[in-house]
């Protein structure tokens, strides 16, 4: 973890202790009992987010145990996901000295924290002043207040530890996004993190996305929708992608290189497009994992990055570029994996006796890795896309 992340973590621990623990414990360093204390909320939230979805109350963040569990564990984990996503899609992000962000269903400003940590990581705030305006839309006032206080404390600590000049102005908008959108200012980046899976039907999701785009987006707005990597919500995102793609108004920047319908909506319907980050789990998170029985060695998520198709340059056809949409699977005498490219899905097979210097990098593939592979001879057209058997001389490169 770099210095900014370390500051973020220490600031979070101090905030949790000062605001959610009895005064006697607040001053001391973070200890094992603190992890155990906040684990109660993490366990209950994990159940609510997975097996007991229907029992989730609208305002579950009114409960301090759930709220503090979210702050302690899900905030850093989800902020890391968006930080990673922005780093890997850096070429799509055009930053100005003044950036207006809309953070929808912001919770404790998770997406905005991820963005800030990305800015710090890129050194983009070096030698100049960056002004960030965050409009945070959230129906639960308590979690939003936590986020605002945490952000202010983090900026204060940052100022004391570096010569960066980042000025952040937060406009809190407590509102039910299913009903109305009071403020309608166009923004540069629109974030929606882990919100669409709180909407029960696809119709609600399509209506919400359409409303958000109309309310907050102008021709250059970058839209980032990130959700858990589970089957239902990932397939929902695939459907949303196709619904908006069909309108021909918005262009999908990532993760797709394919400009047609999502192949997973046509074939492989039991599968879903999602991505995996292998991260160096911080010991703070590892301690939680041990206490609650979760494992966060890999972070799973699904996402969409969209922009306005009309003003962007004509979509560049990324020939020979694929996104890995499966693990590497063992087969008799070799390996296989699925890649999604301009013409849809290709199943790549590599027999052990064809592994060579040219192609051995395939072993490093993860779900979501982007790779370049020039298919030199014929691909077979099979029922569920194409099939290609990799040869010794074929070159394989992870981008
Ligand atoms: C799982 S949390 C995600 C928070 C944050 N975006 C993140 O990624 O960590 C979902 C958030 O959506 C908020 N939310 C759910 N339905 C909402 C609605 N109709 N209007 C506004 N906020 C809503 C909840 O209060 C909660 O803070």
Coordinates of C-alpha atoms in Angstrom, one line a residue, residues 50-238:
X50 CA -25.7 -11.9 0.0
X51 CA -28.2 -14.4 1.4
X52 CA -30.8 -12.1 3.0
X53 CA -31.3 -9.5 0.4
X54 CA -35.1 -9.4 0.8
X55 CA -34.8 -8.6 4.5
X56 CA -32.7 -5.5 3.9
X57 CA -34.4 -2.4 5.2
X58 CA -34.3 0.7 3.1
X59 CA -32.4 2.6 5.8
X60 CA -30.2 -0.1 7.1
X61 CA -27.5 2.5 7.6
X62 CA -29.5 4.0 10.5
X63 CA -28.1 1.1 12.6
X64 CA -24.7 2.2 14.0
X65 CA -23.4 -1.4 14.0
X66 CA -24.1 -1.8 10.3
X67 CA -22.9 1.7 9.5
X68 CA -19.6 1.3 11.3
X69 CA -19.1 -2.2 9.8
X70 CA -19.5 -0.7 6.4
X71 CA -17.0 2.1 7.1
X72 CA -14.5 -0.3 8.6
X73 CA -14.5 -2.9 5.9
X74 CA -16.6 -2.2 2.8
X75 CA -15.5 1.4 2.4
X76 CA -11.8 0.6 1.9
X77 CA -12.5 -2.5 -0.2
X78 CA -14.9 -0.8 -2.5
X79 CA -12.7 2.4 -2.7
X80 CA -9.8 0.1 -3.8
X81 CA -11.9 -1.4 -6.6
X82 CA -12.7 2.0 -8.1
X83 CA -9.1 3.2 -7.6
X84 CA -7.9 0.1 -9.5
X85 CA -10.5 0.5 -12.2
X86 CA -9.5 4.1 -12.8
X87 CA -5.8 3.2 -12.9
X88 CA -6.4 0.5 -15.5
X89 CA -8.6 2.7 -17.6
X90 CA -6.5 5.8 -17.3
X91 CA -6.6 6.7 -21.0
X92 CA -10.3 7.3 -20.8
X93 CA -10.0 9.9 -18.0
X94 CA -9.5 13.5 -19.0
X95 CA -8.7 15.6 -16.0
X96 CA -9.0 19.4 -15.7
X97 CA -8.0 21.7 -12.9
X98 CA -11.6 21.9 -11.8
X99 CA -13.5 18.7 -11.7
X100 CA -17.1 18.2 -10.9
X101 CA -18.1 14.8 -9.6
X102 CA -21.6 13.3 -9.0
X103 CA -21.4 10.5 -6.5
X104 CA -24.8 8.6 -6.7
X105 CA -26.0 6.7 -3.6
X106 CA -22.7 7.8 -2.3
X107 CA -22.8 6.0 1.1
X108 CA -19.7 7.3 2.9
X109 CA -18.3 8.8 -0.4
X110 CA -16.6 5.6 -1.3
X111 CA -16.3 6.3 -5.0
X112 CA -15.0 9.8 -4.4
X113 CA -12.4 8.4 -2.0
X114 CA -11.3 6.0 -4.7
X115 CA -11.0 8.8 -7.2
X116 CA -9.0 11.0 -4.8
X117 CA -6.6 8.1 -4.1
X118 CA -6.2 7.6 -7.9
X119 CA -5.4 11.3 -8.3
X120 CA -2.8 11.1 -5.6
X121 CA -1.3 8.0 -7.0
X122 CA -1.0 9.5 -10.4
X123 CA 0.7 12.6 -8.9
X124 CA -1.8 14.6 -10.8
X125 CA -2.1 17.2 -8.1
X126 CA 1.6 17.9 -8.0
X127 CA 2.7 21.5 -8.6
X128 CA -0.8 22.8 -9.3
X129 CA -4.1 23.4 -7.5
X130 CA -6.9 20.9 -8.2
X131 CA -10.4 21.8 -7.3
X132 CA -12.9 19.0 -6.9
X133 CA -16.6 19.6 -6.4
X134 CA -18.4 16.5 -5.2
X135 CA -22.2 16.4 -5.4
X136 CA -23.1 13.5 -3.1
X137 CA -26.6 12.0 -3.5
X138 CA -27.6 9.7 -0.7
X139 CA -30.8 8.9 1.1
X140 CA -29.2 8.1 4.4
X141 CA -28.0 11.2 6.2
X142 CA -25.9 9.4 8.8
X143 CA -23.7 7.5 6.4
X144 CA -23.3 10.6 4.2
X145 CA -22.3 12.7 7.3
X146 CA -19.7 10.0 8.2
X147 CA -18.3 10.2 4.7
X148 CA -18.1 14.0 4.8
X149 CA -16.3 14.1 8.1
X150 CA -13.9 11.4 7.1
X151 CA -13.1 13.2 3.8
X152 CA -12.4 16.5 5.7
X153 CA -10.2 14.7 8.2
X154 CA -8.3 12.9 5.4
X155 CA -7.7 16.1 3.5
X156 CA -6.4 17.7 6.6
X157 CA -4.0 14.9 7.2
X158 CA -2.9 15.0 3.5
X159 CA -2.2 18.6 3.8
X160 CA 0.1 18.0 6.7
X161 CA 1.9 15.3 4.9
X162 CA 2.5 16.7 1.5
X163 CA 2.6 19.9 -0.5
X164 CA -0.3 18.9 -2.6
X165 CA -3.0 21.5 -3.1
X166 CA -6.3 19.7 -3.5
X167 CA -9.4 21.6 -2.6
X168 CA -12.6 19.6 -2.2
X169 CA -16.0 21.1 -1.9
X170 CA -18.8 18.7 -1.0
X171 CA -22.4 19.4 -1.6
X172 CA -24.5 16.9 0.3
X173 CA -27.9 16.1 -1.3
X174 CA -30.0 13.9 0.9
X175 CA -32.6 12.4 -1.5
X176 CA -34.3 9.3 -2.6
X177 CA -33.0 8.7 -6.1
X178 CA -36.0 6.6 -7.0
X179 CA -38.2 9.6 -6.7
X180 CA -36.7 12.9 -7.8
X181 CA -33.4 14.5 -8.5
X182 CA -33.5 18.0 -7.0
X183 CA -30.2 19.3 -8.4
X184 CA -29.5 18.8 -12.1
X185 CA -26.0 20.1 -12.8
X186 CA -23.9 18.4 -15.5
X187 CA -20.7 16.9 -14.2
X188 CA -17.4 15.7 -15.5
X189 CA -17.4 12.3 -13.9
X190 CA -20.5 10.4 -12.7
X191 CA -20.0 7.6 -10.2
X192 CA -22.5 5.0 -9.2
X193 CA -21.1 2.4 -6.8
X194 CA -23.0 -0.6 -5.6
X195 CA -26.4 1.0 -6.1
X196 CA -28.1 -0.8 -9.0
X197 CA -28.1 -4.0 -7.1
X198 CA -30.4 -2.2 -4.5
X199 CA -33.0 -1.8 -7.3
X200 CA -35.2 -4.8 -7.6
X201 CA -36.2 -4.9 -11.3
X202 CA -34.4 -4.3 -14.6
X203 CA -37.1 -1.8 -15.5
X204 CA -36.2 0.2 -12.4
X205 CA -32.5 0.0 -13.3
X206 CA -33.1 1.2 -16.9
X207 CA -35.3 4.1 -15.7
X208 CA -32.7 5.1 -13.1
X209 CA -29.8 5.0 -15.5
X210 CA -31.7 7.0 -18.1
X211 CA -32.7 9.6 -15.5
X212 CA -29.1 9.9 -14.2
X213 CA -27.7 10.3 -17.7
X214 CA -30.3 13.0 -18.6
X215 CA -29.9 14.8 -15.3
X216 CA -26.1 14.9 -14.9
X217 CA -24.4 14.2 -18.2
X218 CA -23.2 16.5 -20.9
X219 CA -21.3 15.5 -24.0
X220 CA -18.0 14.9 -22.3
X221 CA -19.2 13.3 -19.1
X222 CA -17.5 10.0 -18.1
X223 CA -19.9 7.6 -16.4
X224 CA -18.6 4.9 -14.2
X225 CA -21.0 2.2 -12.9
X226 CA -19.5 -0.4 -10.6
X227 CA -21.2 -3.3 -8.9
X228 CA -20.3 -6.5 -7.1
X229 CA -19.0 -9.4 -9.4
X230 CA -22.0 -11.7 -8.6
X231 CA -24.1 -13.3 -11.3
X232 CA -27.4 -11.4 -11.0
X233 CA -26.1 -7.8 -10.9
X234 CA -23.3 -8.5 -13.5
X235 CA -25.9 -9.9 -15.9
X236 CA -28.1 -6.8 -15.1
X237 CA -25.2 -4.6 -16.1
X238 CA -24.8 -6.5 -19.4

